[in-house]
Amino acid sequence: MDVLRFKQANCKNCYKCVRFCPVKSIRVYQGHAQIISSDCILCGNCVSVCPQHAKEDISDVGQIRELIASGKQVVVSVDSSYIAYFDTPGFQGIEKPLKALGFTAAHETAEGAYLVKKELEKLAAQPGDAPIITSGCSTIVLYVEKHLPEALPYLAPVLSPMQAHAVLLRERYPGATIVYISPCISKKEETTRFESVGADYDITFTELEEWMNEAGVAVDPNVPADEPMLSRAYTITNGVLHSMALDSGRDYLFLDGLDDSIQTLKSVVNGELRNCFIEMSACAGSCIDGPVMEKYHRTPVKGYMAVANYAGRQQFVVEQPDPNELRHVFTPLPDSTPMPSEAQIAEVMKKMGKLRPEDELNCGSCGYDTCRAKAIAILQGKAEISMCLPYLKEKAESFSDSIVSNTPNGLIVLNESLEVQQINEAARRIMNIRSASDVLGDQVVRILDPEVFMRVLTSKRAVRNERTYLAEYQKYVEQTVVYDPTNRLLICIM
C-alpha cells in the first residue's frame, strides 16, 4: 500500500521535493513528480517542503470511523509527543475528546516504550563489542532495509514502542482494533506491513485535529497535570538513552537528523564504530519534530520542554511480556533498480550537453547533487533531461540566438535610457555598422532618430509597420517598435 501520494494538478516543476529527498525516491515524469514507493523511506521531507502542498499521506480516518460506527472496540495508543502538539497539561485532556469521538479507551504509547527500554537494557548488557542501533524509528529501519541492508545485523531486534504497546493493549482488550496516533508518517507503513504486530491503523495528530474540529470536540486545557513518567522522554532527542540504565561499559551515543544518521550507519558498516549503543532518529529533534510537526506545528524548544517536563524519574507499572513477544527480525528490501553502464551514462551526459568535466556544473537545481547522478536517474526512469536548468537555459538561448541571427529583419533592443542593448546582423547591414560592439551601450541617437522610441516609451503604445525613411542610410524600412513592461525594454523590428 502506498502511504504517500501526489496531487498532480498542484505540481509546478520546482523539484524541491527531489532536492530534499535523501534517497531520491521521487520520479519526475512529463513535468510531474511521483513517489517511488519501493525506494521511499517515508521521512516526510517532501510533505514538509512542498510549496504547493502537492504531497499528502493517505488517511485511515474513514475506516476507523466506520469501525467505531459498527460498534467495534477501538483502542488508541497515543504517542507522548502529543503534549508538544496539543494544548493540554495531561493525558486526560486528549483522552476526553478521543472517547467523545467513540474510541473505547486511550493509553500512552510510553507504556510500550517502557517495555522496549527494558529489552534494550538486556541487549546492551550482553557481551561483545558489536554496535547496537535502536530500531524504534521506522524511517531509519526503512533506510537500512531498502538502501543499506549491510547494517541490518546492528539493528536492535526489538519491536518499536508502538508495536510493543499494541502487544500490551491486545492483552488488555482482546479482539479490539488498535489505532496509533503520532506525528509520524512512516508509522503508517509499519502498521500496514507488519499486520501480525503493532497497531491496525495509524493517523497523525493533524488528522485527529481535523476530525475533532469536524465533530465539534476539543482538547481540554484545564485537566490536572499527570505524574511525570520516565519513558515519555523517548519522543525527544536522547530520550531513549535517558530512560535506560546505562551501566554496561559501552559508549552511548545519540543522533537525530537523517544525514548524520545515514553517515553513522555507513561508519558502522565500515567497522569504524565498535562497542557502542546508538540511539538514532531520522527527524532532527526526534519525534517532537516529526513531519507533521515540521509542517503544521513547529515549536521545537517549546515542544522539547513540554515533553521533558512530562518525563520524570518514575516508571509505568506494566508487566513485562515474554521477551519473544517483543523480538523482531528485520529483513532486507533490496532495490531492484539496475545500475546503468558507464557507456549509457556517458551517452546521457552528452545529451545533457555535458561533454567535458567543466560542463558539469553540479548546481543541484534539478534536485540531484551531481550531473552524473542526474544522468543515472534519467536512465533509471526517475528524471527527465529537461530538469536541467543550465541545459534548458543554454538551449533556449541557442534557439533565440539562432532566430535573431538568421532573421532577415533588423532587430534592435534598447533599455529605458534608450541605450542599445542588442543589435543583430540584419540591422547592422541596414545601417552600415561593422560590429555590434561599435554601438552597444551607446545612445540610440547615434544611429537612429530617437523620436519614435521616446513616443512609445511615453505612451506605452506600440507603433506597428510604420513606413520610415532613414535619410542617413538612404533606405526605406517598415518599422515596428514595442515596449516590454516586464523587462522594461524597447524592441525595434525593421
CSV table of C-alpha atoms in Angstrom, one decimal:
chain,number,residue,atom,x,y,z
A,1,MET,CA,0.0,0.0,0.0
A,2,ASP,CA,1.3,3.5,-0.9
A,3,VAL,CA,1.5,5.7,2.2
A,4,LEU,CA,2.2,8.9,0.3
A,5,ARG,CA,0.5,10.1,-2.8
A,6,PHE,CA,0.8,13.1,-5.1
A,7,LYS,CA,-1.8,15.6,-6.2
A,8,GLN,CA,-0.7,16.0,-9.8
A,9,ALA,CA,-2.6,19.2,-10.6
A,10,ASN,CA,-0.5,21.1,-8.0
A,11,CYS,CA,3.0,20.2,-9.2
A,12,LYS,CA,4.9,23.3,-10.6
A,13,ASN,CA,8.2,21.6,-11.6
A,14,CYS,CA,10.2,23.2,-8.8
A,15,TYR,CA,12.0,19.9,-8.0
A,16,LYS,CA,12.1,21.0,-4.3
A,17,CYS,CA,10.9,17.6,-3.2
A,18,VAL,CA,13.7,15.9,-5.2
A,19,ARG,CA,16.3,18.2,-3.7
A,20,PHE,CA,15.2,17.4,-0.2
A,21,CYS,CA,14.6,13.6,-0.7
A,22,PRO,CA,17.6,11.9,0.9
A,23,VAL,CA,17.2,8.7,-1.2
A,24,LYS,CA,15.9,10.3,-4.4
A,25,SER,CA,12.8,8.2,-4.4
A,26,ILE,CA,10.8,10.7,-6.5
A,27,ARG,CA,10.3,10.2,-10.2
A,28,VAL,CA,9.6,13.2,-12.4
A,29,TYR,CA,7.6,12.2,-15.5
A,30,GLN,CA,6.2,14.7,-18.0
A,31,GLY,CA,6.8,17.5,-15.6
A,32,HIS,CA,5.1,15.9,-12.6
A,33,ALA,CA,6.5,14.3,-9.6
A,34,GLN,CA,5.7,10.7,-8.5
A,35,ILE,CA,6.8,8.9,-5.3
A,36,ILE,CA,8.6,5.7,-5.9
A,37,SER,CA,7.2,3.6,-3.1
A,38,SER,CA,9.8,0.8,-3.4
A,39,ASP,CA,12.6,3.3,-2.6
A,40,CYS,CA,10.8,5.7,-0.3
A,41,ILE,CA,11.7,5.7,3.4
A,42,LEU,CA,8.8,7.9,4.4
A,43,CYS,CA,10.9,10.6,6.1
A,44,GLY,CA,8.2,13.1,5.2
A,45,ASN,CA,10.6,15.7,3.8
A,46,CYS,CA,8.7,16.0,0.6
A,47,VAL,CA,5.5,16.7,2.5
A,48,SER,CA,7.1,19.3,4.7
A,49,VAL,CA,8.9,21.3,1.9
A,50,CYS,CA,6.4,21.1,-1.0
A,51,PRO,CA,5.3,24.8,-1.6
A,52,GLN,CA,2.2,23.6,-3.4
A,53,HIS,CA,1.1,21.1,-0.7
A,54,ALA,CA,1.0,18.6,-3.5
A,55,LYS,CA,2.1,15.6,-1.4
A,56,GLU,CA,-0.2,14.1,1.1
A,57,ASP,CA,-0.3,11.0,3.3
A,58,ILE,CA,-3.2,8.5,2.9
A,59,SER,CA,-5.6,8.7,5.8
A,60,ASP,CA,-7.2,5.8,7.8
A,61,VAL,CA,-9.7,8.1,9.4
A,62,GLY,CA,-12.6,6.9,7.2
A,63,GLN,CA,-12.0,3.3,8.0
A,64,ILE,CA,-11.6,4.0,11.7
A,65,ARG,CA,-14.9,5.9,11.8
A,66,GLU,CA,-16.7,3.0,10.1
A,67,LEU,CA,-15.3,0.6,12.7
A,68,ILE,CA,-16.5,2.8,15.6
A,69,ALA,CA,-19.9,3.2,14.0
A,70,SER,CA,-20.2,-0.6,13.7
A,71,GLY,CA,-19.8,-1.0,17.4
A,72,LYS,CA,-16.3,-2.4,17.2
A,73,GLN,CA,-14.0,-1.9,20.2
A,74,VAL,CA,-11.3,0.5,19.0
A,75,VAL,CA,-8.5,1.4,21.4
A,76,VAL,CA,-6.0,4.2,20.9
A,77,SER,CA,-2.2,4.3,21.6
A,78,VAL,CA,-1.2,8.0,21.8
A,79,ASP,CA,2.4,9.0,21.2
A,80,SER,CA,3.7,11.0,24.1
A,81,SER,CA,4.7,13.8,21.8
A,82,TYR,CA,1.0,14.9,21.8
A,83,ILE,CA,1.9,17.1,24.7
A,84,ALA,CA,4.1,19.1,22.3
A,85,TYR,CA,1.2,19.4,19.7
A,86,PHE,CA,-2.0,19.9,21.7
A,87,ASP,CA,-2.6,22.5,24.4
A,88,THR,CA,-3.2,20.3,27.4
A,89,PRO,CA,-1.1,19.6,30.5
A,90,GLY,CA,-2.2,16.0,30.9
A,91,PHE,CA,-3.4,12.8,29.2
A,92,GLN,CA,-7.0,13.3,30.3
A,93,GLY,CA,-7.1,16.4,28.1
A,94,ILE,CA,-6.8,14.3,25.0
A,95,GLU,CA,-8.4,11.2,26.4
A,96,LYS,CA,-11.8,13.0,26.8
A,97,PRO,CA,-12.2,14.1,23.1
A,98,LEU,CA,-11.0,10.6,21.9
A,99,LYS,CA,-13.7,9.0,23.9
A,100,ALA,CA,-16.2,11.6,22.6
A,101,LEU,CA,-15.2,10.5,19.1
A,102,GLY,CA,-16.2,7.0,20.0
A,103,PHE,CA,-13.0,5.3,21.0
A,104,THR,CA,-13.3,2.6,23.7
A,105,ALA,CA,-10.1,3.6,25.5
A,106,ALA,CA,-6.9,5.6,25.2
A,107,HIS,CA,-3.4,4.9,26.6
A,108,GLU,CA,0.0,6.4,26.2
A,109,THR,CA,2.5,4.7,23.9
A,110,ALA,CA,5.1,5.5,26.6
A,111,GLU,CA,3.9,2.2,28.2
A,112,GLY,CA,5.3,0.4,25.2
A,113,ALA,CA,8.4,2.5,25.3
A,114,TYR,CA,9.0,1.2,28.9
A,115,LEU,CA,8.7,-2.4,27.7
A,116,VAL,CA,11.2,-1.7,24.9
A,117,LYS,CA,13.7,0.1,27.1
A,118,LYS,CA,13.8,-3.0,29.4
A,119,GLU,CA,14.7,-5.2,26.4
A,120,LEU,CA,17.3,-2.7,25.2
A,121,GLU,CA,19.0,-2.7,28.6
A,122,LYS,CA,19.3,-6.5,28.3
A,123,LEU,CA,20.8,-6.2,24.9
A,124,ALA,CA,23.3,-3.6,26.0
A,125,ALA,CA,24.4,-5.8,28.9
A,126,GLN,CA,25.3,-8.8,26.6
A,127,PRO,CA,29.0,-9.5,25.9
A,128,GLY,CA,30.6,-8.4,22.7
A,129,ASP,CA,31.5,-5.2,21.1
A,130,ALA,CA,29.3,-5.1,18.0
A,131,PRO,CA,27.4,-1.8,17.8
A,132,ILE,CA,23.7,-1.8,18.7
A,133,ILE,CA,21.3,0.7,17.0
A,134,THR,CA,17.9,1.4,18.3
A,135,SER,CA,15.1,0.3,16.0
A,136,GLY,CA,12.2,2.5,17.2
A,137,CYS,CA,12.4,5.0,14.3
A,138,SER,CA,10.7,3.3,11.3
A,139,THR,CA,12.3,5.7,8.8
A,140,ILE,CA,15.8,4.6,10.0
A,141,VAL,CA,14.6,1.0,9.7
A,142,LEU,CA,13.2,1.5,6.2
A,143,TYR,CA,16.5,3.1,5.1
A,144,VAL,CA,18.5,0.2,6.3
A,145,GLU,CA,16.1,-2.4,4.9
A,146,LYS,CA,16.0,-0.7,1.5
A,147,HIS,CA,19.3,1.0,1.0
A,148,LEU,CA,21.9,-0.3,3.5
A,149,PRO,CA,21.0,-4.0,4.3
A,150,GLU,CA,24.6,-4.5,5.5
A,151,ALA,CA,23.5,-2.6,8.7
A,152,LEU,CA,20.6,-4.9,9.5
A,153,PRO,CA,22.6,-7.1,12.0
A,154,TYR,CA,23.2,-4.0,14.1
A,155,LEU,CA,19.6,-3.0,14.5
A,156,ALA,CA,18.3,-4.0,17.9
A,157,PRO,CA,15.9,-6.9,17.3
A,158,VAL,CA,13.2,-5.4,19.4
A,159,LEU,CA,9.7,-4.1,18.5
A,160,SER,CA,9.2,-0.4,18.3
A,161,PRO,CA,7.4,1.3,21.2
A,162,MET,CA,4.2,1.4,19.1
A,163,GLN,CA,4.4,-2.3,18.3
A,164,ALA,CA,5.2,-3.2,21.9
A,165,HIS,CA,2.3,-1.1,23.2
A,166,ALA,CA,0.0,-2.9,20.7
A,167,VAL,CA,1.0,-6.2,22.3
A,168,LEU,CA,0.1,-4.9,25.7
A,169,LEU,CA,-3.2,-3.4,24.6
A,170,ARG,CA,-4.3,-6.6,22.9
A,171,GLU,CA,-3.8,-8.4,26.2
A,172,ARG,CA,-6.0,-5.8,27.9
A,173,TYR,CA,-8.6,-5.6,25.2
A,174,PRO,CA,-8.9,-9.0,23.5
A,175,GLY,CA,-10.3,-8.6,19.9
A,176,ALA,CA,-10.0,-4.8,19.9
A,177,THR,CA,-8.7,-2.8,17.0
A,178,ILE,CA,-5.7,-0.7,17.8
A,179,VAL,CA,-5.1,2.8,16.4
A,180,TYR,CA,-1.8,4.6,16.8
A,181,ILE,CA,-1.8,8.4,16.8
A,182,SER,CA,1.5,10.3,16.3
A,183,PRO,CA,3.4,13.0,14.3
A,184,CYS,CA,5.0,10.3,12.1
A,185,ILE,CA,4.1,9.3,8.5
A,186,SER,CA,6.4,6.3,8.3
A,187,LYS,CA,4.5,4.6,11.1
A,188,LYS,CA,1.7,4.2,8.6
A,189,GLU,CA,3.9,1.8,6.6
A,190,GLU,CA,4.8,0.0,9.8
A,191,THR,CA,1.1,-0.7,10.6
A,192,THR,CA,0.4,-1.8,7.0
A,193,ARG,CA,3.4,-4.1,6.5
A,194,PHE,CA,3.6,-5.8,10.0
A,195,GLU,CA,0.0,-6.9,10.3
A,196,SER,CA,0.8,-9.5,12.9
A,197,VAL,CA,2.3,-7.0,15.3
A,198,GLY,CA,1.7,-3.4,16.0
A,199,ALA,CA,-1.3,-1.2,15.6
A,200,ASP,CA,-4.0,-1.9,13.0
A,201,TYR,CA,-4.4,1.7,11.9
A,202,ASP,CA,-2.4,4.9,12.1
A,203,ILE,CA,-3.3,8.6,12.0
A,204,THR,CA,-1.4,11.7,12.6
A,205,PHE,CA,-2.1,14.5,15.1
A,206,THR,CA,-3.2,16.7,12.2
A,207,GLU,CA,-5.7,14.1,11.0
A,208,LEU,CA,-7.0,13.8,14.6
A,209,GLU,CA,-7.3,17.5,15.0
A,210,GLU,CA,-9.3,17.9,11.7
A,211,TRP,CA,-11.6,15.0,12.8
A,212,MET,CA,-12.1,16.7,16.2
A,213,ASN,CA,-12.8,20.1,14.6
A,214,GLU,CA,-15.4,18.4,12.3
A,215,ALA,CA,-17.0,16.6,15.3
A,216,GLY,CA,-17.0,19.7,17.4
A,217,VAL,CA,-14.9,18.3,20.2
A,218,ALA,CA,-11.7,19.8,21.6
A,219,VAL,CA,-8.7,19.0,23.7
A,220,ASP,CA,-9.3,20.1,27.3
A,221,PRO,CA,-6.6,22.5,28.6
A,222,ASN,CA,-7.9,22.5,32.2
A,223,VAL,CA,-7.2,19.0,33.3
A,224,PRO,CA,-4.7,18.2,36.1
A,225,ALA,CA,-1.1,17.6,35.1
A,226,ASP,CA,0.0,13.9,35.0
A,227,GLU,CA,2.5,12.3,37.3
A,228,PRO,CA,5.8,12.5,35.3
A,229,MET,CA,6.9,9.2,33.8
A,230,LEU,CA,10.4,8.5,32.6
A,231,SER,CA,9.7,6.6,29.4
A,232,ARG,CA,7.7,9.5,27.9
A,233,ALA,CA,11.1,11.0,27.1
A,234,TYR,CA,11.6,8.6,24.2
A,235,THR,CA,10.0,11.1,21.8
A,236,ILE,CA,12.8,13.7,22.2
A,237,THR,CA,16.5,13.6,21.3
A,238,ASN,CA,18.4,11.3,23.8
A,239,GLY,CA,15.1,10.3,25.3
A,240,VAL,CA,15.7,6.5,24.8
A,241,LEU,CA,19.1,6.7,26.5
A,242,HIS,CA,17.8,9.0,29.1
A,243,SER,CA,15.2,6.4,30.2
A,244,MET,CA,17.7,3.5,30.2
A,245,ALA,CA,20.1,2.3,33.0
A,246,LEU,CA,23.5,2.8,31.3
A,247,ASP,CA,25.9,0.6,33.2
A,248,SER,CA,27.2,-1.9,30.7
A,249,GLY,CA,30.5,-0.3,29.9
A,250,ARG,CA,29.5,0.6,26.3
A,251,ASP,CA,29.8,4.1,24.7
A,252,TYR,CA,26.3,5.6,24.4
A,253,LEU,CA,25.6,7.9,21.5
A,254,PHE,CA,22.6,9.7,20.2
A,255,LEU,CA,21.9,11.1,16.8
A,256,ASP,CA,18.9,13.0,15.3
A,257,GLY,CA,18.6,14.0,11.7
A,258,LEU,CA,18.7,11.8,8.6
A,259,ASP,CA,22.0,13.0,7.1
A,260,ASP,CA,24.0,12.3,10.3
A,261,SER,CA,22.2,9.1,10.9
A,262,ILE,CA,23.0,7.8,7.4
A,263,GLN,CA,26.7,8.7,7.7
A,264,THR,CA,26.8,7.0,11.1
A,265,LEU,CA,25.1,3.8,9.7
A,266,LYS,CA,27.8,3.7,7.0
A,267,SER,CA,30.5,4.1,9.6
A,268,VAL,CA,29.1,1.2,11.5
A,269,VAL,CA,29.0,-1.0,8.4
A,270,ASN,CA,32.6,0.0,7.6
A,271,GLY,CA,33.7,-1.1,11.1
A,272,GLU,CA,34.6,2.4,12.3
A,273,LEU,CA,32.5,2.2,15.4
A,274,ARG,CA,32.6,-0.6,18.0
A,275,ASN,CA,31.3,-1.3,21.5
A,276,CYS,CA,28.7,1.4,21.2
A,277,PHE,CA,25.0,1.8,21.7
A,278,ILE,CA,23.4,4.3,19.3
A,279,GLU,CA,20.1,6.0,19.7
A,280,MET,CA,19.1,7.1,16.2
A,281,SER,CA,16.2,9.2,14.9
A,282,ALA,CA,15.5,10.4,11.4
A,283,CYS,CA,13.9,13.7,12.5
A,284,ALA,CA,16.0,16.5,13.8
A,285,GLY,CA,14.7,16.9,17.4
A,286,SER,CA,13.3,13.3,17.2
A,287,CYS,CA,9.5,12.6,17.3
A,288,ILE,CA,8.5,16.1,18.5
A,289,ASP,CA,9.8,17.4,15.2
A,290,GLY,CA,8.3,14.8,13.0
A,291,PRO,CA,7.0,15.8,9.5
A,292,VAL,CA,3.5,16.7,10.8
A,293,MET,CA,5.1,18.9,13.5
A,294,GLU,CA,7.5,20.3,10.9
A,295,LYS,CA,4.8,21.4,8.6
A,296,TYR,CA,1.9,22.4,10.8
A,297,HIS,CA,3.0,22.8,14.4
A,298,ARG,CA,6.7,23.6,14.6
A,299,THR,CA,7.7,24.7,18.1
A,300,PRO,CA,11.0,22.8,18.7
A,301,VAL,CA,12.1,24.4,22.0
A,302,LYS,CA,8.6,24.7,23.5
A,303,GLY,CA,7.9,21.1,22.4
A,304,TYR,CA,11.1,19.8,23.9
A,305,MET,CA,10.4,21.5,27.2
A,306,ALA,CA,6.8,20.2,27.3
A,307,VAL,CA,7.9,16.6,26.9
A,308,ALA,CA,11.0,16.9,29.1
A,309,ASN,CA,8.8,18.3,31.9
A,310,TYR,CA,6.3,15.5,31.3
A,311,ALA,CA,9.0,12.8,31.9
A,312,GLY,CA,10.2,12.4,35.4
A,313,ARG,CA,12.0,9.5,37.1
A,314,GLN,CA,9.1,7.3,37.8
A,315,GLN,CA,8.3,4.2,35.7
A,316,PHE,CA,5.0,2.9,34.4
A,317,VAL,CA,3.7,-0.1,36.3
A,318,VAL,CA,3.2,-2.6,33.5
A,319,GLU,CA,4.0,-6.3,33.4
A,320,GLN,CA,6.9,-7.3,31.0
A,321,PRO,CA,5.6,-9.8,28.4
A,322,ASP,CA,7.6,-12.8,27.4
A,323,PRO,CA,10.8,-11.5,25.6
A,324,ASN,CA,9.9,-13.5,22.5
A,325,GLU,CA,6.7,-11.4,22.1
A,326,LEU,CA,8.9,-8.2,21.9
A,327,ARG,CA,11.5,-9.6,19.5
A,328,HIS,CA,11.6,-8.6,15.8
A,329,VAL,CA,13.8,-9.8,13.0
A,330,PHE,CA,14.5,-7.3,10.2
A,331,THR,CA,14.8,-8.4,6.6
A,332,PRO,CA,16.2,-6.6,3.6
A,333,LEU,CA,14.0,-5.0,1.0
A,334,PRO,CA,16.5,-4.9,-1.9
A,335,ASP,CA,16.5,-2.2,-4.5
A,336,SER,CA,15.5,-3.7,-7.8
A,337,THR,CA,16.6,-0.7,-9.9
A,338,PRO,CA,19.6,-1.7,-12.1
A,339,MET,CA,22.7,0.4,-12.3
A,340,PRO,CA,23.3,1.6,-15.9
A,341,SER,CA,26.7,1.1,-17.6
A,342,GLU,CA,29.3,3.8,-18.0
A,343,ALA,CA,28.6,3.9,-21.7
A,344,GLN,CA,24.9,4.6,-21.1
A,345,ILE,CA,25.8,7.3,-18.5
A,346,ALA,CA,28.2,8.9,-20.9
A,347,GLU,CA,25.6,9.0,-23.7
A,348,VAL,CA,23.0,10.7,-21.5
A,349,MET,CA,25.6,13.2,-20.3
A,350,LYS,CA,26.3,14.0,-23.9
A,351,LYS,CA,22.6,14.6,-24.5
A,352,MET,CA,22.6,16.9,-21.5
A,353,GLY,CA,25.4,19.0,-23.0
A,354,LYS,CA,28.0,17.7,-20.5
A,355,LEU,CA,30.8,16.9,-23.0
A,356,ARG,CA,33.7,17.9,-20.7
A,357,PRO,CA,34.2,17.9,-16.9
A,358,GLU,CA,33.9,21.7,-16.9
A,359,ASP,CA,30.4,21.4,-18.3
A,360,GLU,CA,29.3,19.6,-15.2
A,361,LEU,CA,28.2,22.4,-13.0
A,362,ASN,CA,26.7,20.1,-10.3
A,363,CYS,CA,24.4,23.1,-9.4
A,364,GLY,CA,21.7,20.9,-7.9
A,365,SER,CA,18.8,22.8,-9.4
A,366,CYS,CA,17.4,19.5,-10.7
A,367,GLY,CA,17.4,18.0,-7.2
A,368,TYR,CA,20.5,15.8,-7.7
A,369,ASP,CA,23.9,16.5,-6.2
A,370,THR,CA,25.8,15.9,-9.4
A,371,CYS,CA,25.2,15.9,-13.2
A,372,ARG,CA,26.3,12.2,-13.2
A,373,ALA,CA,23.7,11.3,-10.5
A,374,LYS,CA,21.1,13.1,-12.6
A,375,ALA,CA,22.2,11.1,-15.7
A,376,ILE,CA,21.8,7.8,-13.7
A,377,ALA,CA,18.4,8.9,-12.6
A,378,ILE,CA,17.3,9.5,-16.2
A,379,LEU,CA,18.4,6.0,-17.2
A,380,GLN,CA,16.5,4.6,-14.2
A,381,GLY,CA,13.4,6.4,-15.3
A,382,LYS,CA,13.4,8.8,-12.3
A,383,ALA,CA,14.2,12.0,-14.1
A,384,GLU,CA,14.0,13.8,-17.4
A,385,ILE,CA,16.7,15.7,-19.3
A,386,SER,CA,14.5,18.8,-19.2
A,387,MET,CA,15.0,19.1,-15.4
A,388,CYS,CA,18.5,20.5,-16.0
A,389,LEU,CA,18.2,24.3,-15.7
A,390,PRO,CA,21.6,25.2,-17.4
A,391,TYR,CA,20.7,22.8,-20.2
A,392,LEU,CA,17.3,24.4,-20.7
A,393,LYS,CA,18.8,27.9,-20.5
A,394,GLU,CA,21.5,27.2,-23.0
A,395,LYS,CA,19.0,25.5,-25.3
A,396,ALA,CA,16.7,28.5,-25.1
A,397,GLU,CA,19.5,31.0,-25.6
A,398,SER,CA,20.8,29.0,-28.5
A,399,PHE,CA,17.4,28.8,-30.1
A,400,SER,CA,16.8,32.5,-29.5
A,401,ASP,CA,20.2,33.5,-30.8
A,402,SER,CA,19.6,31.4,-33.9
A,403,ILE,CA,16.4,33.2,-34.7
A,404,VAL,CA,17.9,36.7,-34.0
A,405,SER,CA,21.0,35.9,-36.1
A,406,ASN,CA,19.2,34.4,-39.1
A,407,THR,CA,16.1,36.5,-39.5
A,408,PRO,CA,16.1,39.0,-42.4
A,409,ASN,CA,14.6,41.6,-40.2
A,410,GLY,CA,16.7,44.1,-38.4
A,411,LEU,CA,16.4,43.8,-34.6
A,412,ILE,CA,17.4,46.5,-32.0
A,413,VAL,CA,16.8,46.3,-28.3
A,414,LEU,CA,17.0,49.4,-26.1
A,415,ASN,CA,16.7,50.0,-22.4
A,416,GLU,CA,14.5,52.8,-20.9
A,417,SER,CA,17.5,55.1,-21.1
A,418,LEU,CA,17.5,54.5,-24.9
A,419,GLU,CA,20.8,52.7,-24.8
A,420,VAL,CA,21.4,49.9,-27.3
A,421,GLN,CA,21.4,46.5,-25.6
A,422,GLN,CA,21.3,44.2,-28.6
A,423,ILE,CA,21.6,44.6,-32.4
A,424,ASN,CA,21.6,41.8,-34.9
A,425,GLU,CA,23.5,41.4,-38.2
A,426,ALA,CA,20.5,42.4,-40.4
A,427,ALA,CA,20.1,45.7,-38.5
A,428,ARG,CA,23.9,46.3,-38.8
A,429,ARG,CA,23.6,45.8,-42.6
A,430,ILE,CA,20.8,48.3,-42.9
A,431,MET,CA,22.8,51.0,-41.0
A,432,ASN,CA,26.3,50.0,-42.3
A,433,ILE,CA,27.6,49.2,-38.8
A,434,ARG,CA,30.7,47.0,-38.8
A,435,SER,CA,30.4,45.4,-35.4
A,436,ALA,CA,27.8,45.2,-32.6
A,437,SER,CA,30.5,46.4,-30.1
A,438,ASP,CA,30.6,49.7,-32.0
A,439,VAL,CA,27.2,50.7,-30.7
A,440,LEU,CA,26.3,48.5,-27.7
A,441,GLY,CA,25.7,50.7,-24.7
A,442,ASP,CA,25.5,53.9,-26.7
A,443,GLN,CA,22.5,56.2,-27.0
A,444,VAL,CA,20.3,55.2,-30.0
A,445,VAL,CA,20.5,58.8,-31.2
A,446,ARG,CA,24.0,57.9,-32.6
A,447,ILE,CA,22.4,55.6,-35.2
A,448,LEU,CA,18.7,56.5,-35.4
A,449,ASP,CA,16.2,59.3,-34.8
A,450,PRO,CA,15.0,58.6,-31.2
A,451,GLU,CA,11.6,60.2,-31.7
A,452,VAL,CA,9.7,57.0,-32.3
A,453,PHE,CA,11.3,55.3,-29.3
A,454,MET,CA,10.5,58.3,-27.0
A,455,ARG,CA,6.9,58.2,-28.2
A,456,VAL,CA,6.5,54.5,-27.5
A,457,LEU,CA,8.2,54.8,-24.1
A,458,THR,CA,6.0,57.7,-23.0
A,459,SER,CA,2.7,56.3,-24.3
A,460,LYS,CA,3.5,52.6,-23.8
A,461,ARG,CA,1.6,52.0,-27.0
A,462,ALA,CA,3.3,50.1,-29.8
A,463,VAL,CA,4.0,51.5,-33.3
A,464,ARG,CA,3.5,48.9,-35.9
A,465,ASN,CA,4.6,48.7,-39.6
A,466,GLU,CA,5.3,52.4,-39.8
A,467,ARG,CA,7.0,53.2,-43.1
A,468,THR,CA,10.1,55.3,-42.4
A,469,TYR,CA,12.9,56.8,-44.5
A,470,LEU,CA,16.3,56.5,-42.9
A,471,ALA,CA,17.9,59.5,-44.7
A,472,GLU,CA,21.4,58.9,-43.3
A,473,TYR,CA,21.4,55.4,-44.8
A,474,GLN,CA,19.2,56.2,-47.8
A,475,LYS,CA,16.8,53.3,-47.1
A,476,TYR,CA,13.1,52.8,-46.6
A,477,VAL,CA,12.1,50.4,-43.8
A,478,GLU,CA,8.8,49.2,-42.2
A,479,GLN,CA,9.4,49.8,-38.5
A,480,THR,CA,7.7,48.3,-35.5
A,481,VAL,CA,8.5,49.5,-32.0
A,482,VAL,CA,7.0,47.8,-28.9
A,483,TYR,CA,7.6,48.3,-25.2
A,484,ASP,CA,8.2,45.2,-23.0
A,485,PRO,CA,7.0,46.2,-19.5
A,486,THR,CA,8.2,43.0,-17.8
A,487,ASN,CA,11.8,43.5,-18.9
A,488,ARG,CA,11.5,47.3,-19.3
A,489,LEU,CA,12.9,47.2,-22.8
A,490,LEU,CA,12.1,48.7,-26.2
A,491,ILE,CA,12.2,46.3,-29.2
A,492,CYS,CA,12.5,47.6,-32.7
A,493,ILE,CA,11.9,45.4,-35.7
A,494,MET,CA,12.8,46.8,-39.2
